[in-house]
Amino acid sequence: MQWLTVIINVPLILYHIRRYINRPVMSGPGLYDPTTIMNADELNRAQREGWVKLAFYLISFFYYLYR
């Protein structure tokens, strides 16, 4: 059962590492540039990413809660 947990979490860890490595060059640690986030394509991508992450975290929460 522990291997299932590792298999579920490894893609998330790799995703966060990739996002951190490929973040825009800025003075702050943020991922989104405030001037380009209002671009419709960028905004749609950021919203889709947010919904997918929310779904993953909710599924993970209930998996760990009832495991």
JSON list of C-alpha atoms in Angstrom, two decimals:
[
{"chain": "A", "resi": 1, "resn": "MET", "atom": "CA", "xyz": [0.00, 0.00, 0.00]},
{"chain": "A", "resi": 2, "resn": "GLN", "atom": "CA", "xyz": [2.94, 2.35, 0.59]},
{"chain": "A", "resi": 3, "resn": "TRP", "atom": "CA", "xyz": [4.11, 1.89, -2.99]},
{"chain": "A", "resi": 4, "resn": "LEU", "atom": "CA", "xyz": [0.77, 3.21, -4.21]},
{"chain": "A", "resi": 5, "resn": "THR", "atom": "CA", "xyz": [1.33, 6.38, -2.20]},
{"chain": "A", "resi": 6, "resn": "VAL", "atom": "CA", "xyz": [4.79, 6.82, -3.69]},
{"chain": "A", "resi": 7, "resn": "ILE", "atom": "CA", "xyz": [3.49, 6.23, -7.22]},
{"chain": "A", "resi": 8, "resn": "ILE", "atom": "CA", "xyz": [0.76, 8.83, -6.67]},
{"chain": "A", "resi": 9, "resn": "ASN", "atom": "CA", "xyz": [3.12, 11.47, -5.27]},
{"chain": "A", "resi": 10, "resn": "VAL", "atom": "CA", "xyz": [6.18, 11.14, -7.52]},
{"chain": "A", "resi": 11, "resn": "PRO", "atom": "CA", "xyz": [4.51, 12.85, -10.54]},
{"chain": "A", "resi": 12, "resn": "LEU", "atom": "CA", "xyz": [3.44, 15.74, -8.30]},
{"chain": "A", "resi": 13, "resn": "ILE", "atom": "CA", "xyz": [6.96, 16.16, -6.95]},
{"chain": "A", "resi": 14, "resn": "LEU", "atom": "CA", "xyz": [8.43, 16.07, -10.46]},
{"chain": "A", "resi": 15, "resn": "TYR", "atom": "CA", "xyz": [5.84, 18.60, -11.64]},
{"chain": "A", "resi": 16, "resn": "HIS", "atom": "CA", "xyz": [6.74, 21.02, -8.85]},
{"chain": "A", "resi": 17, "resn": "ILE", "atom": "CA", "xyz": [10.46, 20.63, -9.54]},
{"chain": "A", "resi": 18, "resn": "ARG", "atom": "CA", "xyz": [9.90, 21.30, -13.26]},
{"chain": "A", "resi": 19, "resn": "ARG", "atom": "CA", "xyz": [7.75, 24.36, -12.48]},
{"chain": "A", "resi": 20, "resn": "TYR", "atom": "CA", "xyz": [10.42, 25.72, -10.12]},
{"chain": "A", "resi": 21, "resn": "ILE", "atom": "CA", "xyz": [13.27, 25.18, -12.58]},
{"chain": "A", "resi": 22, "resn": "ASN", "atom": "CA", "xyz": [11.34, 26.72, -15.51]},
{"chain": "A", "resi": 23, "resn": "ARG", "atom": "CA", "xyz": [9.90, 29.69, -13.62]},
{"chain": "A", "resi": 24, "resn": "PRO", "atom": "CA", "xyz": [10.32, 33.11, -15.23]},
{"chain": "A", "resi": 25, "resn": "VAL", "atom": "CA", "xyz": [13.41, 35.09, -14.28]},
{"chain": "A", "resi": 26, "resn": "MET", "atom": "CA", "xyz": [12.19, 37.69, -11.81]},
{"chain": "A", "resi": 27, "resn": "SER", "atom": "CA", "xyz": [13.48, 39.32, -8.65]},
{"chain": "A", "resi": 28, "resn": "GLY", "atom": "CA", "xyz": [10.82, 37.55, -6.56]},
{"chain": "A", "resi": 29, "resn": "PRO", "atom": "CA", "xyz": [10.01, 33.87, -6.12]},
{"chain": "A", "resi": 30, "resn": "GLY", "atom": "CA", "xyz": [6.61, 34.05, -7.90]},
{"chain": "A", "resi": 31, "resn": "LEU", "atom": "CA", "xyz": [5.59, 31.90, -10.85]},
{"chain": "A", "resi": 32, "resn": "TYR", "atom": "CA", "xyz": [3.23, 34.35, -12.53]},
{"chain": "A", "resi": 33, "resn": "ASP", "atom": "CA", "xyz": [4.20, 37.71, -13.99]},
{"chain": "A", "resi": 34, "resn": "PRO", "atom": "CA", "xyz": [1.52, 40.25, -12.97]},
{"chain": "A", "resi": 35, "resn": "THR", "atom": "CA", "xyz": [1.65, 41.96, -16.37]},
{"chain": "A", "resi": 36, "resn": "THR", "atom": "CA", "xyz": [1.05, 38.81, -18.43]},
{"chain": "A", "resi": 37, "resn": "ILE", "atom": "CA", "xyz": [-1.35, 36.92, -16.17]},
{"chain": "A", "resi": 38, "resn": "MET", "atom": "CA", "xyz": [-4.27, 38.98, -17.50]},
{"chain": "A", "resi": 39, "resn": "ASN", "atom": "CA", "xyz": [-3.59, 37.73, -21.03]},
{"chain": "A", "resi": 40, "resn": "ALA", "atom": "CA", "xyz": [-6.58, 35.51, -21.87]},
{"chain": "A", "resi": 41, "resn": "ASP", "atom": "CA", "xyz": [-4.49, 32.49, -22.93]},
{"chain": "A", "resi": 42, "resn": "GLU", "atom": "CA", "xyz": [-2.24, 32.73, -19.88]},
{"chain": "A", "resi": 43, "resn": "LEU", "atom": "CA", "xyz": [-5.23, 33.24, -17.59]},
{"chain": "A", "resi": 44, "resn": "ASN", "atom": "CA", "xyz": [-7.02, 30.17, -18.99]},
{"chain": "A", "resi": 45, "resn": "ARG", "atom": "CA", "xyz": [-3.89, 28.06, -18.59]},
{"chain": "A", "resi": 46, "resn": "ALA", "atom": "CA", "xyz": [-3.38, 29.25, -15.00]},
{"chain": "A", "resi": 47, "resn": "GLN", "atom": "CA", "xyz": [-7.03, 28.58, -14.12]},
{"chain": "A", "resi": 48, "resn": "ARG", "atom": "CA", "xyz": [-6.93, 25.09, -15.65]},
{"chain": "A", "resi": 49, "resn": "GLU", "atom": "CA", "xyz": [-3.73, 24.36, -13.73]},
{"chain": "A", "resi": 50, "resn": "GLY", "atom": "CA", "xyz": [-5.37, 25.56, -10.53]},
{"chain": "A", "resi": 51, "resn": "TRP", "atom": "CA", "xyz": [-8.47, 23.38, -10.99]},
{"chain": "A", "resi": 52, "resn": "VAL", "atom": "CA", "xyz": [-6.38, 20.29, -11.77]},
{"chain": "A", "resi": 53, "resn": "LYS", "atom": "CA", "xyz": [-4.22, 20.86, -8.70]},
{"chain": "A", "resi": 54, "resn": "LEU", "atom": "CA", "xyz": [-7.31, 21.41, -6.53]},
{"chain": "A", "resi": 55, "resn": "ALA", "atom": "CA", "xyz": [-8.83, 18.14, -7.76]},
{"chain": "A", "resi": 56, "resn": "PHE", "atom": "CA", "xyz": [-5.58, 16.26, -7.12]},
{"chain": "A", "resi": 57, "resn": "TYR", "atom": "CA", "xyz": [-5.23, 17.66, -3.60]},
{"chain": "A", "resi": 58, "resn": "LEU", "atom": "CA", "xyz": [-8.86, 16.88, -2.75]},
{"chain": "A", "resi": 59, "resn": "ILE", "atom": "CA", "xyz": [-8.49, 13.30, -3.98]},
{"chain": "A", "resi": 60, "resn": "SER", "atom": "CA", "xyz": [-5.22, 12.99, -2.04]},
{"chain": "A", "resi": 61, "resn": "PHE", "atom": "CA", "xyz": [-6.82, 14.41, 1.10]},
{"chain": "A", "resi": 62, "resn": "PHE", "atom": "CA", "xyz": [-9.64, 11.89, 1.12]},
{"chain": "A", "resi": 63, "resn": "TYR", "atom": "CA", "xyz": [-7.30, 9.04, 0.16]},
{"chain": "A", "resi": 64, "resn": "TYR", "atom": "CA", "xyz": [-5.05, 9.77, 3.15]},
{"chain": "A", "resi": 65, "resn": "LEU", "atom": "CA", "xyz": [-8.03, 10.43, 5.43]},
{"chain": "A", "resi": 66, "resn": "TYR", "atom": "CA", "xyz": [-9.72, 7.07, 4.77]},
{"chain": "A", "resi": 67, "resn": "ARG", "atom": "CA", "xyz": [-6.63, 4.97, 4.14]}
]
